[in-house]
Short mmCIF file of C-alpha atoms in Angstrom, two decimals:
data_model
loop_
_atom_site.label_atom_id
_atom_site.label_comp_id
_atom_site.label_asym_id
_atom_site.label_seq_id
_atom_site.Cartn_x
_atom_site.Cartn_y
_atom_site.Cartn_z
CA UNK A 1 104.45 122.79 53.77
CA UNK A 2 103.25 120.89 55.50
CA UNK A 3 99.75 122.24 56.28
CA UNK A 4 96.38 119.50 56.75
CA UNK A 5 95.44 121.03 53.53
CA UNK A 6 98.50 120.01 50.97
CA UNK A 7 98.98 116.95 53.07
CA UNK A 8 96.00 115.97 51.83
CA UNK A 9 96.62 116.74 48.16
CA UNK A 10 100.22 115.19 48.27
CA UNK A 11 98.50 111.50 50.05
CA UNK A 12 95.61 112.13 47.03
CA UNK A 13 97.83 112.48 44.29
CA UNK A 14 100.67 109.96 45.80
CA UNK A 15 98.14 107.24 45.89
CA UNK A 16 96.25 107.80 42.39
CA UNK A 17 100.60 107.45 41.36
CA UNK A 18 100.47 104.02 42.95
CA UNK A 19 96.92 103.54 40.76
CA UNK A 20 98.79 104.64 38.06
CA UNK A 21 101.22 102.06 38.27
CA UNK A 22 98.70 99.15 39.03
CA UNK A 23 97.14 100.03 34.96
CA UNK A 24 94.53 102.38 36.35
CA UNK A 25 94.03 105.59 34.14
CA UNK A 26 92.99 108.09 36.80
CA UNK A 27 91.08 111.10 35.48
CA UNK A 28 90.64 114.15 35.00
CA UNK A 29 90.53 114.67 38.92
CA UNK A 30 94.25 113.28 39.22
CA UNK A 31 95.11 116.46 37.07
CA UNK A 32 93.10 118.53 39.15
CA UNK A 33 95.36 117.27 42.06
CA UNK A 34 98.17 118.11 40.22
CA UNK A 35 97.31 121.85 39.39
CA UNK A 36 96.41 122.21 42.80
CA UNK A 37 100.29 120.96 43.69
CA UNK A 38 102.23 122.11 41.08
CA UNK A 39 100.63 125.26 39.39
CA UNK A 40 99.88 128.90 41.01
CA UNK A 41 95.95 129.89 41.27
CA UNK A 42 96.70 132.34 38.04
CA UNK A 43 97.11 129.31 36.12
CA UNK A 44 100.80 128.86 35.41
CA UNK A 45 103.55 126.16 36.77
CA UNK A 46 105.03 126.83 40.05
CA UNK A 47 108.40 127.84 38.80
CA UNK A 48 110.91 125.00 40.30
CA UNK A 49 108.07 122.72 41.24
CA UNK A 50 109.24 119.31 41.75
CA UNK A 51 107.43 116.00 43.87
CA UNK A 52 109.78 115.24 46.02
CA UNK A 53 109.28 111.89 47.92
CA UNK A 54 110.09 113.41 51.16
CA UNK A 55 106.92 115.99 50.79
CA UNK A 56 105.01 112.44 50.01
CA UNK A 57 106.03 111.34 53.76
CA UNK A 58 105.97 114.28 55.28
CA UNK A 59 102.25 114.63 54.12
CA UNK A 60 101.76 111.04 55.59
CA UNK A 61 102.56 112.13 58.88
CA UNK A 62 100.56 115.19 59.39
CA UNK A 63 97.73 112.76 58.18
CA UNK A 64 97.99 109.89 60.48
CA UNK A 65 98.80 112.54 63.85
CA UNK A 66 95.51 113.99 62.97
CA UNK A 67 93.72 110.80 62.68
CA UNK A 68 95.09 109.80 66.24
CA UNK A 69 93.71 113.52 67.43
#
């Protein structure tokens, strides 16, 4: 981390959180974001997984410098 690609699923995921907290349900989609974080494509957990708010910034950042590109 951080690559364009998980940047993009840790800004997805961090704002359907912020949904989350406004009453909004989500989906099924927000726990497609989350497997795509948090569990390995063999379908189990990433062993030690953990959102961190720094990956949640991080992520951020790689976003807006390649919208300024």
């Amino acid at each position: 981390f951080p690559t364009r690609r998980s940047s993009d699923l840790y800004s997805a995921y961090a704002h359907a959180l912020l949904q989350r907290v406004q009453g909004e349900e989500g989906g099924p989609q927000v726990l497609a974001l989350w497997r795509m974080l948090a569990w390995k494509l063999e379908g189990s957990p990433k062993p030690g997984f953990a959102l961190r708010l720094e990956d949640i910034v991080t992520a951020e950042r790689v976003l807006m410098g390649a919208l300024r590109r």
